[in-house]
PDB file of N, CA and C in Angstrom:
ATOM      1  N   UNK A   1     181.647  33.240 183.563  1.00  0.00           N
ATOM      2  CA  UNK A   1     181.671  31.773 184.025  1.00  0.00           C
ATOM      3  C   UNK A   1     180.331  30.869 185.069  1.00  0.00           C
ATOM      4  N   UNK A   2     179.498  30.800 184.123  1.00  0.00           N
ATOM      5  CA  UNK A   2     177.878  30.141 185.242  1.00  0.00           C
ATOM      6  C   UNK A   2     178.832  29.123 186.342  1.00  0.00           C
ATOM      7  N   UNK A   3     178.278  29.539 187.629  1.00  0.00           N
ATOM      8  CA  UNK A   3     178.347  28.328 188.856  1.00  0.00           C
ATOM      9  C   UNK A   3     177.541  26.894 188.381  1.00  0.00           C
ATOM     10  N   UNK A   4     178.564  25.793 188.359  1.00  0.00           N
ATOM     11  CA  UNK A   4     177.624  24.844 188.411  1.00  0.00           C
ATOM     12  C   UNK A   4     178.471  23.494 189.119  1.00  0.00           C
ATOM     13  N   UNK A   5     179.053  24.275 190.441  1.00  0.00           N
ATOM     14  CA  UNK A   5     179.362  22.961 191.293  1.00  0.00           C
ATOM     15  C   UNK A   5     178.440  23.227 192.470  1.00  0.00           C
ATOM     16  N   UNK A   6     176.890  24.239 192.385  1.00  0.00           N
ATOM     17  CA  UNK A   6     176.017  23.683 193.358  1.00  0.00           C
ATOM     18  C   UNK A   6     175.102  22.451 193.620  1.00  0.00           C
ATOM     19  N   UNK A   7     175.229  21.829 194.555  1.00  0.00           N
ATOM     20  CA  UNK A   7     174.590  20.720 194.649  1.00  0.00           C
ATOM     21  C   UNK A   7     172.659  20.594 194.444  1.00  0.00           C
ATOM     22  N   UNK A   8     172.333  20.522 194.354  1.00  0.00           N
ATOM     23  CA  UNK A   8     170.805  20.251 193.455  1.00  0.00           C
ATOM     24  C   UNK A   8     169.877  20.512 194.646  1.00  0.00           C
ATOM     25  N   UNK A   9     170.196  20.134 195.793  1.00  0.00           N
ATOM     26  CA  UNK A   9     169.290  20.426 197.355  1.00  0.00           C
ATOM     27  C   UNK A   9     169.457  21.795 197.429  1.00  0.00           C
ATOM     28  N   UNK A  10     171.037  22.366 197.616  1.00  0.00           N
ATOM     29  CA  UNK A  10     170.880  23.764 197.562  1.00  0.00           C
ATOM     30  C   UNK A  10     170.417  24.572 196.734  1.00  0.00           C
ATOM     31  N   UNK A  11     170.434  24.722 195.198  1.00  0.00           N
ATOM     32  CA  UNK A  11     169.721  25.293 194.486  1.00  0.00           C
ATOM     33  C   UNK A  11     168.278  25.211 194.052  1.00  0.00           C
ATOM     34  N   UNK A  12     167.387  24.500 194.576  1.00  0.00           N
ATOM     35  CA  UNK A  12     166.566  23.769 193.643  1.00  0.00           C
ATOM     36  C   UNK A  12     165.302  23.305 194.835  1.00  0.00           C
ATOM     37  N   UNK A  13     164.853  23.338 195.426  1.00  0.00           N
ATOM     38  CA  UNK A  13     164.041  22.685 196.175  1.00  0.00           C
ATOM     39  C   UNK A  13     163.089  21.649 195.688  1.00  0.00           C
ATOM     40  N   UNK A  14     162.288  22.062 194.081  1.00  0.00           N
ATOM     41  CA  UNK A  14     161.270  21.964 193.723  1.00  0.00           C
ATOM     42  C   UNK A  14     161.410  20.953 192.538  1.00  0.00           C
ATOM     43  N   UNK A  15     160.765  20.325 192.091  1.00  0.00           N
ATOM     44  CA  UNK A  15     161.582  20.044 190.543  1.00  0.00           C
ATOM     45  C   UNK A  15     161.239  20.596 189.338  1.00  0.00           C
ATOM     46  N   UNK A  16     161.990  21.310 188.501  1.00  0.00           N
ATOM     47  CA  UNK A  16     161.590  22.242 187.787  1.00  0.00           C
ATOM     48  C   UNK A  16     161.061  21.809 186.490  1.00  0.00           C
ATOM     49  N   UNK A  17     159.616  22.864 186.301  1.00  0.00           N
ATOM     50  CA  UNK A  17     158.726  22.461 185.570  1.00  0.00           C
ATOM     51  C   UNK A  17     159.343  23.016 183.953  1.00  0.00           C
ATOM     52  N   UNK A  18     160.403  24.066 183.674  1.00  0.00           N
ATOM     53  CA  UNK A  18     160.334  24.629 182.994  1.00  0.00           C
ATOM     54  C   UNK A  18     162.268  24.627 182.555  1.00  0.00           C
ATOM     55  N   UNK A  19     162.680  23.721 181.745  1.00  0.00           N
ATOM     56  CA  UNK A  19     163.996  23.896 181.532  1.00  0.00           C
ATOM     57  C   UNK A  19     164.820  24.211 180.156  1.00  0.00           C
ATOM     58  N   UNK A  20     166.100  24.950 180.763  1.00  0.00           N
ATOM     59  CA  UNK A  20     166.712  25.018 178.946  1.00  0.00           C
ATOM     60  C   UNK A  20     167.617  23.414 178.577  1.00  0.00           C
ATOM     61  N   UNK A  21     167.888  22.890 179.195  1.00  0.00           N
ATOM     62  CA  UNK A  21     168.909  21.719 179.073  1.00  0.00           C
ATOM     63  C   UNK A  21     168.371  20.669 179.597  1.00  0.00           C
ATOM     64  N   UNK A  22     168.633  19.284 179.137  1.00  0.00           N
ATOM     65  CA  UNK A  22     168.430  18.061 179.096  1.00  0.00           C
ATOM     66  C   UNK A  22     169.894  17.446 179.720  1.00  0.00           C
ATOM     67  N   UNK A  23     169.729  16.973 181.130  1.00  0.00           N
ATOM     68  CA  UNK A  23     171.567  16.681 181.339  1.00  0.00           C
ATOM     69  C   UNK A  23     171.234  15.243 181.511  1.00  0.00           C
ATOM     70  N   UNK A  24     172.654  15.151 180.966  1.00  0.00           N
ATOM     71  CA  UNK A  24     173.253  13.460 180.287  1.00  0.00           C
ATOM     72  C   UNK A  24     174.182  12.931 180.857  1.00  0.00           C
ATOM     73  N   UNK A  25     174.208  11.445 181.354  1.00  0.00           N
ATOM     74  CA  UNK A  25     175.474  11.209 182.145  1.00  0.00           C
ATOM     75  C   UNK A  25     175.989  10.309 180.818  1.00  0.00           C
ATOM     76  N   UNK A  26     177.161  10.670 179.941  1.00  0.00           N
ATOM     77  CA  UNK A  26     177.769   9.837 178.932  1.00  0.00           C
ATOM     78  C   UNK A  26     179.259   8.721 180.152  1.00  0.00           C
ATOM     79  N   UNK A  27     179.151   7.418 179.799  1.00  0.00           N
ATOM     80  CA  UNK A  27     180.150   6.969 180.666  1.00  0.00           C
ATOM     81  C   UNK A  27     180.511   5.544 179.039  1.00  0.00           C
ATOM     82  N   UNK A  28     181.867   5.471 179.033  1.00  0.00           N
ATOM     83  CA  UNK A  28     182.597   4.487 178.343  1.00  0.00           C
ATOM     84  C   UNK A  28     182.790   4.957 177.085  1.00  0.00           C
ATOM     85  N   UNK A  29     183.485   4.526 176.365  1.00  0.00           N
ATOM     86  CA  UNK A  29     184.038   5.304 174.888  1.00  0.00           C
ATOM     87  C   UNK A  29     183.240   4.222 173.413  1.00  0.00           C
ATOM     88  N   UNK A  30     183.303   2.629 173.959  1.00  0.00           N
ATOM     89  CA  UNK A  30     183.127   1.585 172.772  1.00  0.00           C
ATOM     90  C   UNK A  30     182.230   0.345 173.345  1.00  0.00           C
ATOM     91  N   UNK A  31     180.867   0.610 173.274  1.00  0.00           N
ATOM     92  CA  UNK A  31     180.100   1.919 172.784  1.00  0.00           C
ATOM     93  C   UNK A  31     179.916   2.586 174.276  1.00  0.00           C
ATOM     94  N   UNK A  32     179.792   4.146 173.585  1.00  0.00           N
ATOM     95  CA  UNK A  32     179.318   4.890 175.103  1.00  0.00           C
ATOM     96  C   UNK A  32     177.792   4.265 175.749  1.00  0.00           C
ATOM     97  N   UNK A  33     177.572   4.636 176.547  1.00  0.00           N
ATOM     98  CA  UNK A  33     176.564   4.666 177.245  1.00  0.00           C
ATOM     99  C   UNK A  33     176.013   5.656 177.809  1.00  0.00           C
ATOM    100  N   UNK A  34     174.767   6.299 177.618  1.00  0.00           N
ATOM    101  CA  UNK A  34     174.164   7.679 177.511  1.00  0.00           C
ATOM    102  C   UNK A  34     172.940   7.721 178.456  1.00  0.00           C
ATOM    103  N   UNK A  35     172.915   8.325 179.304  1.00  0.00           N
ATOM    104  CA  UNK A  35     171.800   8.351 180.748  1.00  0.00           C
ATOM    105  C   UNK A  35     171.611   9.245 181.159  1.00  0.00           C
ATOM    106  N   UNK A  36     169.728   9.415 180.520  1.00  0.00           N
ATOM    107  CA  UNK A  36     169.142  10.913 180.885  1.00  0.00           C
ATOM    108  C   UNK A  36     169.161  10.890 182.673  1.00  0.00           C
ATOM    109  N   UNK A  37     169.947  11.772 182.897  1.00  0.00           N
ATOM    110  CA  UNK A  37     169.588  11.946 184.449  1.00  0.00           C
ATOM    111  C   UNK A  37     168.908  13.300 185.194  1.00  0.00           C
ATOM    112  N   UNK A  38     168.698  13.933 184.203  1.00  0.00           N
ATOM    113  CA  UNK A  38     167.866  15.292 184.834  1.00  0.00           C
ATOM    114  C   UNK A  38     167.727  16.232 183.877  1.00  0.00           C
ATOM    115  N   UNK A  39     167.570  17.956 184.319  1.00  0.00           N
ATOM    116  CA  UNK A  39     167.008  18.303 183.482  1.00  0.00           C
ATOM    117  C   UNK A  39     167.786  20.487 184.103  1.00  0.00           C
ATOM    118  N   UNK A  40     168.848  20.924 183.305  1.00  0.00           N
ATOM    119  CA  UNK A  40     168.908  22.085 184.127  1.00  0.00           C
ATOM    120  C   UNK A  40     168.261  23.138 183.275  1.00  0.00           C
ATOM    121  N   UNK A  41     167.957  24.203 184.198  1.00  0.00           N
ATOM    122  CA  UNK A  41     167.305  25.707 183.885  1.00  0.00           C
ATOM    123  C   UNK A  41     168.826  26.998 183.796  1.00  0.00           C
ATOM    124  N   UNK A  42     168.592  27.892 182.995  1.00  0.00           N
ATOM    125  CA  UNK A  42     169.674  28.157 183.133  1.00  0.00           C
ATOM    126  C   UNK A  42     169.007  29.775 183.141  1.00  0.00           C
ATOM    127  N   UNK A  43     169.155  30.532 184.547  1.00  0.00           N
ATOM    128  CA  UNK A  43     168.368  31.747 184.693  1.00  0.00           C
ATOM    129  C   UNK A  43     168.934  32.553 184.293  1.00  0.00           C
ATOM    130  N   UNK A  44     168.098  34.196 185.003  1.00  0.00           N
ATOM    131  CA  UNK A  44     168.604  35.294 184.023  1.00  0.00           C
ATOM    132  C   UNK A  44     170.234  35.977 183.943  1.00  0.00           C
ATOM    133  N   UNK A  45     170.421  35.361 185.225  1.00  0.00           N
ATOM    134  CA  UNK A  45     172.330  35.757 185.616  1.00  0.00           C
ATOM    135  C   UNK A  45     173.115  35.450 185.186  1.00  0.00           C
ATOM    136  N   UNK A  46     172.789  33.451 184.016  1.00  0.00           N
ATOM    137  CA  UNK A  46     173.736  33.136 183.791  1.00  0.00           C
ATOM    138  C   UNK A  46     173.946  31.824 184.753  1.00  0.00           C
ATOM    139  N   UNK A  47     173.322  31.934 185.727  1.00  0.00           N
ATOM    140  CA  UNK A  47     173.653  30.403 186.157  1.00  0.00           C
ATOM    141  C   UNK A  47     172.788  29.317 186.464  1.00  0.00           C
ATOM    142  N   UNK A  48     173.888  28.201 186.050  1.00  0.00           N
ATOM    143  CA  UNK A  48     172.254  26.802 185.975  1.00  0.00           C
ATOM    144  C   UNK A  48     172.137  26.795 187.652  1.00  0.00           C
ATOM    145  N   UNK A  49     170.932  25.936 187.364  1.00  0.00           N
ATOM    146  CA  UNK A  49     170.200  25.488 188.343  1.00  0.00           C
ATOM    147  C   UNK A  49     169.550  23.759 187.872  1.00  0.00           C
ATOM    148  N   UNK A  50     170.197  23.006 188.666  1.00  0.00           N
ATOM    149  CA  UNK A  50     169.986  21.529 188.428  1.00  0.00           C
ATOM    150  C   UNK A  50     169.371  20.678 188.772  1.00  0.00           C
ATOM    151  N   UNK A  51     168.552  20.032 188.098  1.00  0.00           N
ATOM    152  CA  UNK A  51     167.285  18.845 188.916  1.00  0.00           C
ATOM    153  C   UNK A  51     167.816  17.514 188.594  1.00  0.00           C
ATOM    154  N   UNK A  52     168.913  16.966 188.959  1.00  0.00           N
ATOM    155  CA  UNK A  52     169.570  15.640 188.612  1.00  0.00           C
ATOM    156  C   UNK A  52     169.283  14.649 189.704  1.00  0.00           C
ATOM    157  N   UNK A  53     169.226  13.251 189.167  1.00  0.00           N
ATOM    158  CA  UNK A  53     169.020  12.257 189.972  1.00  0.00           C
ATOM    159  C   UNK A  53     170.603  11.624 189.743  1.00  0.00           C
ATOM    160  N   UNK A  54     171.310  12.021 190.973  1.00  0.00           N
ATOM    161  CA  UNK A  54     173.361  11.943 191.127  1.00  0.00           C
ATOM    162  C   UNK A  54     173.331  10.597 191.268  1.00  0.00           C
ATOM    163  N   UNK A  55     172.326  10.133 191.530  1.00  0.00           N
ATOM    164  CA  UNK A  55     172.842   8.242 191.411  1.00  0.00           C
ATOM    165  C   UNK A  55     173.059   7.747 190.174  1.00  0.00           C
ATOM    166  N   UNK A  56     172.040   8.104 189.480  1.00  0.00           N
ATOM    167  CA  UNK A  56     172.442   7.493 187.856  1.00  0.00           C
ATOM    168  C   UNK A  56     173.553   8.319 186.945  1.00  0.00           C
ATOM    169  N   UNK A  57     174.343   9.154 187.407  1.00  0.00           N
ATOM    170  CA  UNK A  57     175.547   9.606 186.932  1.00  0.00           C
ATOM    171  C   UNK A  57     176.823   8.678 187.085  1.00  0.00           C
ATOM    172  N   UNK A  58     177.118   8.153 186.388  1.00  0.00           N
ATOM    173  CA  UNK A  58     178.191   7.529 186.661  1.00  0.00           C
ATOM    174  C   UNK A  58     179.144   7.867 185.537  1.00  0.00           C
ATOM    175  N   UNK A  59     179.285   8.641 184.793  1.00  0.00           N
ATOM    176  CA  UNK A  59     180.209   9.274 183.529  1.00  0.00           C
ATOM    177  C   UNK A  59     180.437  10.322 183.755  1.00  0.00           C
ATOM    178  N   UNK A  60     181.211  11.056 182.506  1.00  0.00           N
ATOM    179  CA  UNK A  60     180.768  12.471 182.616  1.00  0.00           C
ATOM    180  C   UNK A  60     179.778  13.004 182.074  1.00  0.00           C
ATOM    181  N   UNK A  61     179.541  14.716 182.312  1.00  0.00           N
ATOM    182  CA  UNK A  61     178.294  14.902 182.370  1.00  0.00           C
ATOM    183  C   UNK A  61     178.181  15.833 181.113  1.00  0.00           C
ATOM    184  N   UNK A  62     177.013  15.818 180.323  1.00  0.00           N
ATOM    185  CA  UNK A  62     176.531  16.363 179.021  1.00  0.00           C
ATOM    186  C   UNK A  62     175.378  17.174 179.248  1.00  0.00           C
ATOM    187  N   UNK A  63     175.298  18.178 178.783  1.00  0.00           N
ATOM    188  CA  UNK A  63     174.267  19.473 178.965  1.00  0.00           C
ATOM    189  C   UNK A  63     173.807  19.165 177.096  1.00  0.00           C
ATOM    190  N   UNK A  64     172.877  19.170 176.985  1.00  0.00           N
ATOM    191  CA  UNK A  64     171.855  19.166 175.927  1.00  0.00           C
ATOM    192  C   UNK A  64     171.507  20.618 175.528  1.00  0.00           C
ATOM    193  N   UNK A  65     170.995  21.792 174.899  1.00  0.00           N
ATOM    194  CA  UNK A  65     170.047  23.080 174.978  1.00  0.00           C
ATOM    195  C   UNK A  65     168.768  22.120 174.249  1.00  0.00           C
ATOM    196  N   UNK A  66     168.024  22.863 175.007  1.00  0.00           N
ATOM    197  CA  UNK A  66     166.332  22.479 173.693  1.00  0.00           C
ATOM    198  C   UNK A  66     166.465  23.012 172.514  1.00  0.00           C
ATOM    199  N   UNK A  67     166.308  22.430 172.238  1.00  0.00           N
ATOM    200  CA  UNK A  67     165.715  23.453 170.537  1.00  0.00           C
ATOM    201  C   UNK A  67     165.062  24.776 170.766  1.00  0.00           C
ATOM    202  N   UNK A  68     163.572  24.379 171.410  1.00  0.00           N
ATOM    203  CA  UNK A  68     162.584  25.317 171.412  1.00  0.00           C
ATOM    204  C   UNK A  68     162.414  25.524 172.971  1.00  0.00           C
ATOM    205  N   UNK A  69     163.176  26.973 173.364  1.00  0.00           N
ATOM    206  CA  UNK A  69     162.465  27.221 174.429  1.00  0.00           C
ATOM    207  C   UNK A  69     161.106  28.024 174.561  1.00  0.00           C
ATOM    208  N   UNK A  70     160.484  27.813 175.558  1.00  0.00           N
ATOM    209  CA  UNK A  70     159.164  28.952 175.937  1.00  0.00           C
ATOM    210  C   UNK A  70     159.544  30.400 175.635  1.00  0.00           C
ATOM    211  N   UNK A  71     158.757  30.768 174.974  1.00  0.00           N
ATOM    212  CA  UNK A  71     159.175  32.094 174.985  1.00  0.00           C
ATOM    213  C   UNK A  71     157.756  33.331 175.879  1.00  0.00           C
TER     214      UNK A  71
END
């Protein structure tokens, strides 16, 4: 299981230029509010590195994998 409990400042000191996932905050049910709050990168060891704005995260977190990954 990947470690997703790191704070962004501990895992990454610079913004991610390449990423594998888009990170959204989902709040409410009807209608849900979906806000893009950052990006994430899964490295070769399967560890998630987040670059998110925690001040906009008001609900559950949704990770969306990009369709095309850079080769």
